[in-house]
Short mmCIF file of C-alpha atoms in Angstrom, two decimals:
data_model
loop_
_atom_site.label_atom_id
_atom_site.label_comp_id
_atom_site.label_asym_id
_atom_site.label_seq_id
_atom_site.Cartn_x
_atom_site.Cartn_y
_atom_site.Cartn_z
CA MET A 1 -20.70 -16.84 -27.97
CA LYS A 2 -21.15 -13.58 -29.84
CA LEU A 3 -17.94 -11.85 -30.92
CA ILE A 4 -17.80 -8.06 -30.61
CA GLN A 5 -15.19 -6.30 -32.70
CA SER A 6 -16.53 -2.78 -33.11
CA SER A 7 -15.68 -0.01 -30.69
CA HIS A 8 -19.14 1.41 -31.48
CA ASN A 9 -20.88 -1.54 -29.88
CA PRO A 10 -23.18 -0.13 -27.15
CA THR A 11 -22.27 -2.81 -24.59
CA TYR A 12 -18.60 -2.10 -25.12
CA ARG A 13 -19.28 1.64 -24.68
CA GLU A 14 -21.16 0.96 -21.45
CA LEU A 15 -18.38 -1.23 -20.05
CA LEU A 16 -15.80 1.37 -21.03
CA ARG A 17 -17.64 3.87 -18.82
CA LEU A 18 -17.78 1.35 -15.96
CA SER A 19 -14.03 0.72 -16.31
CA GLN A 20 -13.64 4.24 -14.87
CA GLY A 21 -15.81 3.61 -11.82
CA LYS A 22 -19.22 2.49 -10.53
CA GLY A 23 -22.25 3.36 -12.66
CA ASP A 24 -25.27 5.31 -11.40
CA ASP A 25 -27.28 2.13 -10.92
CA GLY A 26 -24.55 0.42 -8.91
CA GLN A 27 -23.05 -1.43 -11.85
CA VAL A 28 -19.41 -2.36 -11.44
CA LEU A 29 -16.89 -3.90 -13.82
CA LEU A 30 -14.67 -6.54 -12.22
CA GLU A 31 -11.45 -7.43 -13.98
CA GLY A 32 -9.28 -10.52 -13.77
CA ILE A 33 -9.66 -14.16 -12.83
CA HIS A 34 -9.18 -13.73 -9.09
CA LEU A 35 -11.76 -10.96 -8.60
CA CYS A 36 -14.29 -12.82 -10.75
CA GLN A 37 -13.77 -16.04 -8.84
CA GLU A 38 -14.18 -14.23 -5.52
CA TRP A 39 -17.42 -12.67 -6.75
CA LEU A 40 -18.76 -16.11 -7.66
CA ARG A 41 -17.76 -17.47 -4.26
CA HIS A 42 -19.34 -14.69 -2.22
CA ARG A 43 -22.11 -13.17 -4.29
CA GLY A 44 -23.13 -15.67 -6.97
CA GLN A 45 -23.44 -15.11 -10.69
CA PRO A 46 -22.64 -11.91 -12.59
CA GLU A 47 -25.03 -10.13 -14.95
CA LEU A 48 -22.66 -10.37 -17.89
CA VAL A 49 -19.31 -11.98 -18.64
CA VAL A 50 -16.84 -10.73 -21.21
CA PHE A 51 -13.91 -12.80 -22.38
CA ASP A 52 -10.95 -11.88 -24.52
CA ALA A 53 -11.77 -13.90 -27.65
CA GLU A 54 -8.14 -14.95 -28.22
CA ARG A 55 -7.19 -15.70 -24.64
CA LEU A 56 -10.31 -17.81 -24.10
CA GLU A 57 -8.98 -20.17 -26.77
CA GLN A 58 -5.53 -20.30 -25.20
CA LEU A 59 -5.98 -20.32 -21.43
CA PRO A 60 -7.45 -23.41 -19.73
CA GLU A 61 -8.13 -21.27 -16.64
CA LEU A 62 -10.47 -19.01 -18.61
CA GLN A 63 -12.10 -21.99 -20.28
CA ALA A 64 -12.78 -23.54 -16.84
CA LEU A 65 -14.29 -20.27 -15.62
CA CYS A 66 -16.44 -20.14 -18.77
CA ASP A 67 -17.64 -23.73 -18.32
CA GLY A 68 -18.87 -22.91 -14.81
CA LEU A 69 -21.03 -20.03 -16.01
CA ALA A 70 -23.81 -21.83 -17.87
CA GLY A 71 -26.82 -19.58 -18.30
CA VAL A 72 -24.96 -16.31 -17.78
CA PRO A 73 -24.99 -13.89 -20.75
CA MET A 74 -21.55 -13.94 -22.33
CA LEU A 75 -19.67 -12.00 -24.96
CA ALA A 76 -16.28 -12.41 -26.56
CA PHE A 77 -14.44 -9.16 -27.23
CA ALA A 78 -11.70 -8.71 -29.80
CA PRO A 79 -8.31 -8.16 -28.09
CA PRO A 80 -8.08 -4.41 -28.91
CA LEU A 81 -11.40 -3.79 -27.10
CA VAL A 82 -10.20 -5.81 -24.09
CA LYS A 83 -7.02 -3.80 -23.99
CA SER A 84 -8.89 -0.51 -23.77
CA LEU A 85 -11.19 -1.82 -21.01
CA ALA A 86 -8.32 -3.21 -18.97
CA GLN A 87 -6.81 -1.34 -16.03
CA VAL A 88 -3.65 -3.43 -15.93
CA LYS A 89 -0.81 -3.77 -18.40
CA ALA A 90 -1.21 -7.51 -18.85
CA PRO A 91 -4.97 -8.14 -18.82
CA GLN A 92 -6.03 -11.70 -18.01
CA GLY A 93 -8.94 -11.55 -20.41
CA VAL A 94 -12.07 -11.76 -18.30
CA PHE A 95 -14.53 -9.19 -16.94
CA PHE A 96 -17.75 -9.48 -14.95
CA ARG A 97 -20.41 -6.84 -14.95
CA VAL A 98 -22.14 -7.01 -11.58
CA SER A 99 -24.50 -4.82 -9.56
CA VAL A 100 -23.86 -3.73 -6.02
CA GLN A 101 -26.45 -2.01 -3.89
CA ALA A 102 -25.50 0.36 -1.08
CA PRO A 103 -26.28 -1.45 2.21
CA VAL A 104 -28.66 0.21 4.68
CA VAL A 105 -26.98 1.65 7.76
CA PRO A 106 -28.20 -0.25 10.86
CA GLU A 107 -30.24 1.62 13.48
CA SER A 108 -27.71 0.69 16.10
CA LEU A 109 -24.10 -0.37 15.64
CA VAL A 110 -23.23 -3.29 17.89
CA SER A 111 -20.60 -5.15 15.83
CA ASN A 112 -16.93 -4.52 15.40
CA SER A 113 -16.56 -1.98 12.60
CA LEU A 114 -13.92 -0.02 10.73
CA TRP A 115 -14.47 3.70 10.12
CA LEU A 116 -12.43 5.43 7.44
CA ASP A 117 -12.12 9.19 7.56
CA ARG A 118 -10.98 10.73 4.23
CA ILE A 119 -8.63 7.93 3.14
CA GLN A 120 -7.45 9.37 -0.16
CA ASP A 121 -5.18 6.80 -1.71
CA PRO A 122 -7.04 4.05 -3.59
CA GLY A 123 -4.32 1.51 -2.74
CA ASN A 124 -4.67 2.29 0.96
CA MET A 125 -8.45 2.18 0.73
CA GLY A 126 -8.34 -1.29 -0.86
CA THR A 127 -5.75 -2.60 1.56
CA LEU A 128 -7.85 -1.38 4.50
CA LEU A 129 -10.85 -3.32 3.20
CA ARG A 130 -8.68 -6.40 2.72
CA THR A 131 -7.32 -6.04 6.25
CA ALA A 132 -10.81 -5.63 7.73
CA ALA A 133 -12.02 -8.79 6.02
CA ALA A 134 -8.97 -10.75 7.18
CA ALA A 135 -9.52 -9.58 10.75
CA GLY A 136 -13.17 -10.65 10.62
CA VAL A 137 -14.55 -7.09 10.71
CA GLN A 138 -17.61 -7.06 8.47
CA GLU A 139 -18.80 -3.45 8.47
CA VAL A 140 -16.75 -0.64 6.95
CA TYR A 141 -18.02 2.97 7.04
CA ALA A 142 -16.22 5.34 4.68
CA SER A 143 -16.66 9.12 4.93
CA GLN A 144 -17.15 11.62 2.16
CA GLY A 145 -13.67 12.28 0.82
CA CYS A 146 -12.53 8.65 0.86
CA ALA A 147 -11.43 7.11 -2.44
CA ASP A 148 -14.42 5.55 -4.24
CA ALA A 149 -14.56 2.05 -2.78
CA TRP A 150 -15.71 0.42 -6.03
CA SER A 151 -13.16 2.05 -8.31
CA PRO A 152 -10.82 -0.29 -10.21
CA LYS A 153 -7.71 0.52 -8.14
CA VAL A 154 -9.49 -0.03 -4.84
CA LEU A 155 -11.00 -3.28 -6.11
CA ARG A 156 -7.57 -4.46 -7.19
CA ALA A 157 -5.91 -3.67 -3.86
CA ALA A 158 -8.73 -5.29 -1.89
CA GLN A 159 -8.49 -8.55 -3.89
CA GLY A 160 -12.18 -9.37 -3.43
CA ALA A 161 -12.54 -8.31 0.21
CA HIS A 162 -15.46 -6.06 -0.82
CA PHE A 163 -17.63 -9.07 -1.49
CA ALA A 164 -17.29 -10.36 2.08
CA LEU A 165 -18.00 -6.95 3.64
CA HIS A 166 -20.76 -4.39 4.05
CA VAL A 167 -19.14 -1.23 2.69
CA PHE A 168 -21.02 1.97 3.51
CA GLU A 169 -19.83 4.94 1.45
CA LYS A 170 -20.17 8.71 1.88
CA THR A 171 -21.13 8.19 5.51
CA ASP A 172 -21.44 11.11 7.93
CA LEU A 173 -19.23 9.59 10.62
CA LYS A 174 -20.00 12.30 13.18
CA ALA A 175 -23.74 11.63 12.86
CA LEU A 176 -23.08 7.88 12.97
CA CYS A 177 -21.71 8.25 16.51
CA SER A 178 -25.27 8.57 17.84
CA ARG A 179 -26.02 5.01 16.67
CA LEU A 180 -23.00 3.49 18.37
CA GLN A 181 -23.66 0.91 21.08
CA VAL A 182 -19.94 0.05 21.36
CA PRO A 183 -16.96 2.29 22.14
CA LEU A 184 -15.30 4.42 19.47
CA LEU A 185 -11.51 3.93 19.37
CA ALA A 186 -9.08 6.16 17.52
CA THR A 187 -5.34 6.13 17.06
CA SER A 188 -3.71 9.38 18.07
CA LEU A 189 -0.33 10.54 19.30
CA GLU A 190 -1.81 12.90 21.90
CA HIS A 191 -3.70 12.01 25.09
CA ALA A 192 -3.42 8.37 24.13
CA THR A 193 -2.47 5.14 25.85
CA SER A 194 -0.33 2.40 24.36
CA LEU A 195 -2.29 -0.11 22.31
CA TYR A 196 -0.73 -2.84 24.42
CA ASP A 197 -1.71 -1.30 27.78
CA ALA A 198 -5.33 -0.78 26.74
CA ALA A 199 -7.71 -3.66 27.41
CA LEU A 200 -9.36 -3.66 24.00
CA PRO A 201 -13.10 -4.41 23.86
CA SER A 202 -14.24 -7.42 21.84
CA ALA A 203 -16.44 -5.10 19.77
CA CYS A 204 -15.83 -1.45 18.98
CA ALA A 205 -15.66 1.03 16.13
CA TRP A 206 -12.10 1.74 15.01
CA VAL A 207 -11.57 5.01 13.20
CA PHE A 208 -8.53 5.68 11.01
CA GLY A 209 -7.92 8.98 9.30
CA ASN A 210 -6.48 10.74 6.31
CA GLU A 211 -2.90 9.87 5.31
CA GLY A 212 -1.59 13.37 6.03
CA GLN A 213 -3.92 14.76 8.64
CA GLY A 214 -5.14 11.76 10.60
CA VAL A 215 -8.61 11.59 12.14
CA HIS A 216 -10.62 14.83 12.02
CA ALA A 217 -10.61 16.70 15.36
CA ASP A 218 -14.42 16.58 15.61
CA LEU A 219 -14.37 12.84 15.44
CA LEU A 220 -11.29 12.44 17.61
CA SER A 221 -13.02 14.43 20.36
CA ARG A 222 -15.85 11.88 20.36
CA ALA A 223 -13.58 8.88 20.69
CA ASP A 224 -14.10 6.92 23.90
CA ARG A 225 -10.48 5.87 23.83
CA ARG A 226 -7.34 6.99 22.05
CA VAL A 227 -4.50 4.57 21.56
CA PHE A 228 -1.07 4.78 20.01
CA ILE A 229 1.25 2.14 18.60
CA PRO A 230 4.65 2.44 20.30
CA GLN A 231 7.26 3.07 17.60
CA ALA A 232 10.98 3.64 17.30
CA ALA A 233 11.96 7.24 18.00
CA GLY A 234 12.80 9.73 15.26
CA VAL A 235 11.17 7.99 12.32
CA GLU A 236 8.03 8.52 10.29
CA SER A 237 4.79 7.09 11.69
CA LEU A 238 3.28 3.94 10.18
CA ASN A 239 1.26 3.86 6.97
CA VAL A 240 -2.45 3.87 7.85
CA THR A 241 -3.06 0.37 6.49
CA VAL A 242 -0.26 -1.11 8.60
CA ALA A 243 -1.45 0.80 11.68
CA ALA A 244 -4.98 -0.52 11.16
CA GLY A 245 -3.69 -4.08 10.74
CA ILE A 246 -1.72 -3.89 13.98
CA CYS A 247 -4.73 -2.53 15.91
CA LEU A 248 -7.31 -4.95 14.53
CA PHE A 249 -5.10 -7.99 15.03
CA GLU A 250 -4.06 -6.90 18.54
CA GLN A 251 -7.76 -6.68 19.39
CA LYS A 252 -8.25 -10.15 17.93
CA ARG A 253 -5.29 -11.48 19.94
CA GLN A 254 -6.53 -9.98 23.21
CA ASN A 255 -10.03 -11.32 22.76
CA GLY A 256 -8.88 -14.77 21.67
CA MET B 1 20.74 31.79 -7.22
CA LYS B 2 21.20 30.90 -10.86
CA LEU B 3 18.00 30.48 -12.88
CA ILE B 4 17.86 27.62 -15.41
CA GLN B 5 15.26 27.90 -18.13
CA SER B 6 16.61 25.76 -20.93
CA SER B 7 15.78 22.09 -21.26
CA HIS B 8 19.23 21.68 -22.82
CA ASN B 9 20.96 22.58 -19.57
CA PRO B 10 23.26 19.64 -18.67
CA THR B 11 22.35 19.65 -14.97
CA TYR B 12 18.67 19.55 -15.88
CA ARG B 13 19.36 16.64 -18.26
CA GLU B 14 21.22 14.77 -15.54
CA LEU B 15 18.43 15.29 -12.99
CA LEU B 16 15.86 14.18 -15.56
CA ARG B 17 17.71 10.86 -15.82
CA LEU B 18 17.83 10.55 -12.02
CA SER B 19 14.08 11.23 -11.81
CA GLN B 20 13.68 7.76 -13.35
CA GLY B 21 15.85 6.00 -10.79
CA LYS B 22 19.25 5.84 -9.07
CA GLY B 23 22.28 6.76 -11.16
CA ASP B 24 25.30 4.52 -11.69
CA ASP B 25 27.31 6.37 -9.06
CA GLY B 26 24.58 6.10 -6.44
CA GLN B 27 23.09 9.51 -7.13
CA VAL B 28 19.46 9.86 -6.19
CA LEU B 29 16.94 12.64 -6.76
CA LEU B 30 14.70 13.33 -3.75
CA GLU B 31 11.47 15.21 -4.34
CA GLY B 32 9.33 17.22 -1.97
CA ILE B 33 9.69 19.04 1.32
CA HIS B 34 9.21 16.05 3.60
CA LEU B 35 11.78 13.78 1.94
CA CYS B 36 14.32 16.61 1.80
CA GLN B 37 13.80 17.47 5.46
CA GLU B 38 14.19 13.83 6.44
CA TRP B 39 17.44 13.64 4.47
CA LEU B 40 18.77 16.68 6.33
CA ARG B 41 17.74 15.18 9.67
CA HIS B 42 19.31 11.77 9.08
CA ARG B 43 22.10 12.19 6.55
CA GLY B 44 23.12 15.85 6.50
CA GLN B 45 23.44 18.14 3.52
CA PRO B 46 22.64 17.29 -0.10
CA GLU B 47 25.06 17.75 -3.03
CA LEU B 48 22.71 20.06 -4.89
CA VAL B 49 19.35 21.71 -4.25
CA VAL B 50 16.89 22.70 -6.95
CA PHE B 51 13.95 24.98 -6.27
CA ASP B 52 11.00 25.88 -8.44
CA ALA B 53 11.82 29.53 -9.13
CA GLU B 54 8.20 30.69 -8.78
CA ARG B 55 7.26 28.63 -5.77
CA LEU B 56 10.35 29.70 -3.87
CA GLU B 57 9.02 33.27 -4.02
CA GLN B 58 5.58 32.21 -2.85
CA LEU B 59 6.02 29.51 -0.23
CA PRO B 60 7.49 30.43 3.18
CA GLU B 61 8.14 26.72 3.79
CA LEU B 62 10.50 26.57 0.79
CA GLN B 63 12.12 29.84 1.81
CA ALA B 64 12.77 28.44 5.30
CA LEU B 65 14.30 25.29 3.80
CA CYS B 66 16.46 27.45 1.53
CA ASP B 67 17.66 29.61 4.43
CA GLY B 68 18.86 26.52 6.28
CA LEU B 69 21.04 25.38 3.36
CA ALA B 70 23.83 27.99 3.38
CA GLY B 71 26.86 26.73 1.49
CA VAL B 72 25.00 24.08 -0.53
CA PRO B 73 25.04 24.54 -4.34
CA MET B 74 21.59 25.74 -5.39
CA LEU B 75 19.73 26.28 -8.64
CA ALA B 76 16.34 27.73 -9.47
CA PHE B 77 14.50 25.95 -12.27
CA ALA B 78 11.76 27.50 -14.38
CA PRO B 79 8.37 25.87 -13.60
CA PRO B 80 8.15 23.85 -16.87
CA LEU B 81 11.47 22.15 -16.05
CA VAL B 82 10.26 21.38 -12.51
CA LYS B 83 7.07 19.91 -13.90
CA SER B 84 8.94 17.48 -16.11
CA LEU B 85 11.24 16.39 -13.25
CA ALA B 86 8.37 15.88 -10.84
CA GLN B 87 6.85 12.47 -10.17
CA VAL B 88 3.69 13.85 -8.58
CA LYS B 89 0.85 15.87 -10.07
CA ALA B 90 1.26 18.81 -7.68
CA PRO B 91 5.01 19.18 -7.19
CA GLN B 92 6.06 21.07 -4.06
CA GLY B 93 8.99 22.70 -5.83
CA VAL B 94 12.12 21.31 -4.21
CA PHE B 95 14.56 18.55 -5.11
CA PHE B 96 17.78 17.32 -3.50
CA ARG B 97 20.45 15.48 -5.41
CA VAL B 98 22.16 13.17 -2.94
CA SER B 99 24.51 10.19 -3.09
CA VAL B 100 23.87 6.89 -1.43
CA GLN B 101 26.44 4.15 -1.18
CA ALA B 102 25.50 0.50 -0.94
CA PRO B 103 26.25 -0.62 2.64
CA VAL B 104 28.63 -3.53 3.17
CA VAL B 105 26.95 -6.77 4.27
CA PRO B 106 28.17 -7.67 7.79
CA GLU B 107 30.22 -10.87 8.27
CA SER B 108 27.67 -12.10 10.74
CA LEU B 109 24.06 -11.02 11.17
CA VAL B 110 23.18 -10.63 14.82
CA SER B 111 20.55 -7.85 14.74
CA ASN B 112 16.87 -7.97 13.98
CA SER B 113 16.52 -7.71 10.21
CA LEU B 114 13.89 -7.72 7.49
CA TRP B 115 14.45 -9.86 4.38
CA LEU B 116 12.42 -9.14 1.28
CA ASP B 117 12.13 -11.84 -1.34
CA ARG B 118 11.01 -10.50 -4.77
CA ILE B 119 8.63 -7.77 -3.52
CA GLN B 120 7.45 -6.40 -6.84
CA ASP B 121 5.18 -3.51 -6.07
CA PRO B 122 7.05 -0.24 -5.39
CA GLY B 123 4.33 0.92 -2.98
CA ASN B 124 4.67 -2.30 -0.98
CA MET B 125 8.46 -2.04 -1.04
CA GLY B 126 8.35 1.49 0.35
CA THR B 127 5.75 0.68 2.97
CA LEU B 128 7.85 -2.30 4.12
CA LEU B 129 10.85 0.00 4.63
CA ARG B 130 8.68 2.47 6.51
CA THR B 131 7.30 -0.33 8.70
CA ALA B 132 10.79 -1.67 9.44
CA ALA B 133 12.00 1.76 10.53
CA ALA B 134 8.94 2.29 12.73
CA ALA B 135 9.49 -1.10 14.37
CA GLY B 136 13.13 -0.27 15.06
CA VAL B 137 14.51 -2.79 12.56
CA GLN B 138 17.58 -1.22 10.99
CA GLU B 139 18.77 -3.72 8.40
CA VAL B 140 16.73 -4.59 5.32
CA TYR B 141 18.00 -7.15 2.79
CA ALA B 142 16.21 -7.10 -0.56
CA SER B 143 16.66 -9.90 -3.10
CA GLN B 144 17.16 -9.63 -6.83
CA GLY B 145 13.68 -9.11 -8.25
CA CYS B 146 12.54 -6.64 -5.60
CA ALA B 147 11.44 -3.20 -6.78
CA ASP B 148 14.43 -0.83 -6.91
CA ALA B 149 14.57 0.56 -3.36
CA TRP B 150 15.72 4.02 -4.45
CA SER B 151 13.18 4.53 -7.24
CA PRO B 152 10.84 7.52 -6.86
CA LYS B 153 7.72 5.48 -6.01
CA VAL B 154 9.51 3.50 -3.33
CA LEU B 155 11.02 6.66 -1.85
CA ARG B 156 7.58 8.27 -1.76
CA ALA B 157 5.92 5.32 -0.03
CA ALA B 158 8.73 5.02 2.52
CA GLN B 159 8.50 8.72 3.48
CA GLY B 160 12.17 8.95 4.39
CA ALA B 161 12.53 5.59 6.15
CA HIS B 162 15.46 4.78 3.82
CA PHE B 163 17.64 7.34 5.54
CA ALA B 164 17.26 5.66 8.95
CA LEU B 165 17.98 2.19 7.56
CA HIS B 166 20.73 0.11 6.01
CA VAL B 167 19.13 -1.10 2.79
CA PHE B 168 21.02 -3.92 1.05
CA GLU B 169 19.85 -4.51 -2.50
CA LYS B 170 20.19 -7.43 -4.91
CA THR B 171 21.12 -9.68 -2.01
CA ASP B 172 21.43 -13.44 -2.43
CA LEU B 173 19.21 -14.32 0.52
CA LYS B 174 19.96 -18.03 0.33
CA ALA B 175 23.69 -17.35 0.60
CA LEU B 176 23.05 -14.84 3.37
CA CYS B 177 21.66 -17.63 5.57
CA SER B 178 25.21 -18.81 6.27
CA ARG B 179 25.98 -15.50 8.01
CA LEU B 180 22.96 -15.68 10.30
CA GLN B 181 23.60 -15.83 14.04
CA VAL B 182 19.89 -15.45 14.84
CA PRO B 183 16.90 -17.56 13.76
CA LEU B 184 15.24 -17.10 10.37
CA LEU B 185 11.46 -16.69 10.64
CA ALA B 186 9.04 -16.90 7.75
CA THR B 187 5.29 -16.55 7.44
CA SER B 188 3.67 -19.51 5.79
CA LEU B 189 0.30 -21.21 5.81
CA GLU B 190 1.77 -24.71 5.90
CA HIS B 191 3.65 -26.37 8.76
CA ALA B 192 3.37 -23.17 10.72
CA THR B 193 2.41 -22.17 14.25
CA SER B 194 0.27 -19.19 15.18
CA LEU B 195 2.24 -15.98 15.58
CA TYR B 196 0.67 -15.61 19.00
CA ASP B 197 1.63 -19.09 20.23
CA ALA B 198 5.25 -18.70 19.13
CA ALA B 199 7.63 -17.19 21.67
CA LEU B 200 9.29 -14.76 19.31
CA PRO B 201 13.04 -14.14 19.75
CA SER B 202 14.17 -10.60 20.52
CA ALA B 203 16.37 -10.70 17.43
CA CYS B 204 15.79 -12.68 14.25
CA ALA B 205 15.62 -12.33 10.48
CA TRP B 206 12.06 -12.02 9.20
CA VAL B 207 11.55 -12.99 5.58
CA PHE B 208 8.52 -11.88 3.57
CA GLY B 209 7.90 -12.92 0.01
CA ASN B 210 6.48 -12.01 -3.35
CA GLU B 211 2.90 -10.69 -3.41
CA GLY B 212 1.58 -13.62 -5.41
CA GLN B 213 3.94 -16.48 -4.62
CA GLY B 214 5.13 -15.79 -1.10
CA VAL B 215 8.59 -16.80 0.11
CA HIS B 216 10.59 -18.97 -2.31
CA ALA B 217 10.58 -22.65 -1.33
CA ASP B 218 14.40 -22.75 -1.07
CA LEU B 219 14.33 -20.03 1.52
CA LEU B 220 11.25 -21.33 3.30
CA SER B 221 12.98 -24.67 3.77
CA ARG B 222 15.80 -22.91 5.60
CA ALA B 223 13.53 -21.07 8.01
CA ASP B 224 14.05 -22.04 11.63
CA ARG B 225 10.43 -21.23 12.32
CA ARG B 226 7.30 -20.73 10.27
CA VAL B 227 4.46 -18.70 11.67
CA PHE B 228 1.01 -17.72 10.45
CA ILE B 229 -1.29 -14.88 11.38
CA PRO B 230 -4.70 -16.32 12.34
CA GLN B 231 -7.29 -14.81 10.00
CA ALA B 232 -11.01 -14.96 9.37
CA ALA B 233 -12.00 -17.98 7.26
CA GLY B 234 -12.83 -17.75 3.56
CA VAL B 235 -11.19 -14.41 2.79
CA GLU B 236 -8.04 -13.32 0.99
CA SER B 237 -4.80 -13.32 3.00
CA LEU B 238 -3.30 -10.06 4.22
CA ASN B 239 -1.27 -7.70 2.07
CA VAL B 240 2.45 -8.34 2.67
CA THR B 241 3.05 -4.92 4.26
CA VAL B 242 0.24 -5.42 6.77
CA ALA B 243 1.43 -8.97 7.53
CA ALA B 244 4.96 -7.67 8.14
CA GLY B 245 3.65 -4.90 10.40
CA ILE B 246 1.67 -7.36 12.50
CA CYS B 247 4.68 -9.70 12.87
CA LEU B 248 7.28 -7.03 13.66
CA PHE B 249 5.07 -5.28 16.20
CA GLU B 250 4.01 -8.56 17.84
CA GLN B 251 7.71 -9.33 18.27
CA LYS B 252 8.20 -5.86 19.77
CA ARG B 253 5.24 -6.38 22.11
CA GLN B 254 6.45 -9.78 23.30
CA ASN B 255 9.94 -8.52 23.96
CA GLY B 256 8.77 -5.35 25.68
#
């Protein structure tokens, strides 16, 4: 395995750019054993693997990962290069470069889906993807103004959920309504019925909105149903990821 | 209102220390309009208010807050001092110094409570407090190894939930079991029944564990019941805050 030590190495420079977010051609840098293993499980082999030269010698877990990657181009990076690529304080010493292509929006939406309207916080964005995957929702439509789904922080919070989902970014959610063959449900405190009194459909589009402002009025006005989660009086409303989890799993419970 | 411009000012120095976490005497620095308003609503007046001298002139919202604080000691800080105190990129220009005392652990635990076992991430810690408050759970017991509940990041994620709760920190959860008059429930993937098949008690202690390792085996072995949230196959488990939200609100639903 070739050892790269120079910070002028062109591959290192390219990966350094990708460590800040998805490249123009859909190239993404995945960091850490768990994310890499999830990629292998869901999407197959990466385009390139980079190991921390020192850690590869020391950690049996990295060695096992390496042994399973016969045929994949591999590089060993000197620890200082790994440190500058890493997005966490204690890097595990492995990166995959992979390519992701934007999925094509279906002509008509018939499956359960999650719509995200200007979710700003990368941690929330990732946790919403993770929650969707756990609830068995496979399509996620994110509006302009959402955190970049393939950025390192979102990837970290989602723990590999991306790879089991179709994530549509920069979607015009208002325009998407015309393709909907299932009801659009939104959480709202006004003109809404309790989540537990609503007979929830087995398939629908759930829309959750910006952390401060909620779902945009234009979109809210198109919702077929508005529901609220009954909460204790006089306290702050739920974080959007928790609210989404409660709704998606209540739907799952009702529909067995 | 006195204007402070020097970074050698002793009050500024003290607040700078508090901006990193709770002081030895339980003094806490709250930042931002929302947190300060929530403090006023739940706990009454602060010990000291600090405004950004420039923003106070410009923002009617700060002026309104100021007008409601007659009798409270107030200082105006020059913008550079505010910037160095602030934990967010766009500070709103108001801080409260308040005191919080550790609540006394009851002799016997009869209410619904949330137990947190080594929750490391401050964002998760804060969101768990926010979720507890929204679900009407008023007692939260955090073990040694949890993120400091009164640190700035936790305060920000909880959005004021702290002030509606009794938060017990550095609790020996194993020892606390002997005070329990209600069942202890834990989420677990092994030897567990579905959350939806379990008749959930109206009051219990819910324990949620470390992001990577879950609930400590010693504590898990003392649980009266273990439940799991049925999830889609082959994907990552839920984030701990979302799991807690689903459990607490399912309990609320079942018990009307």
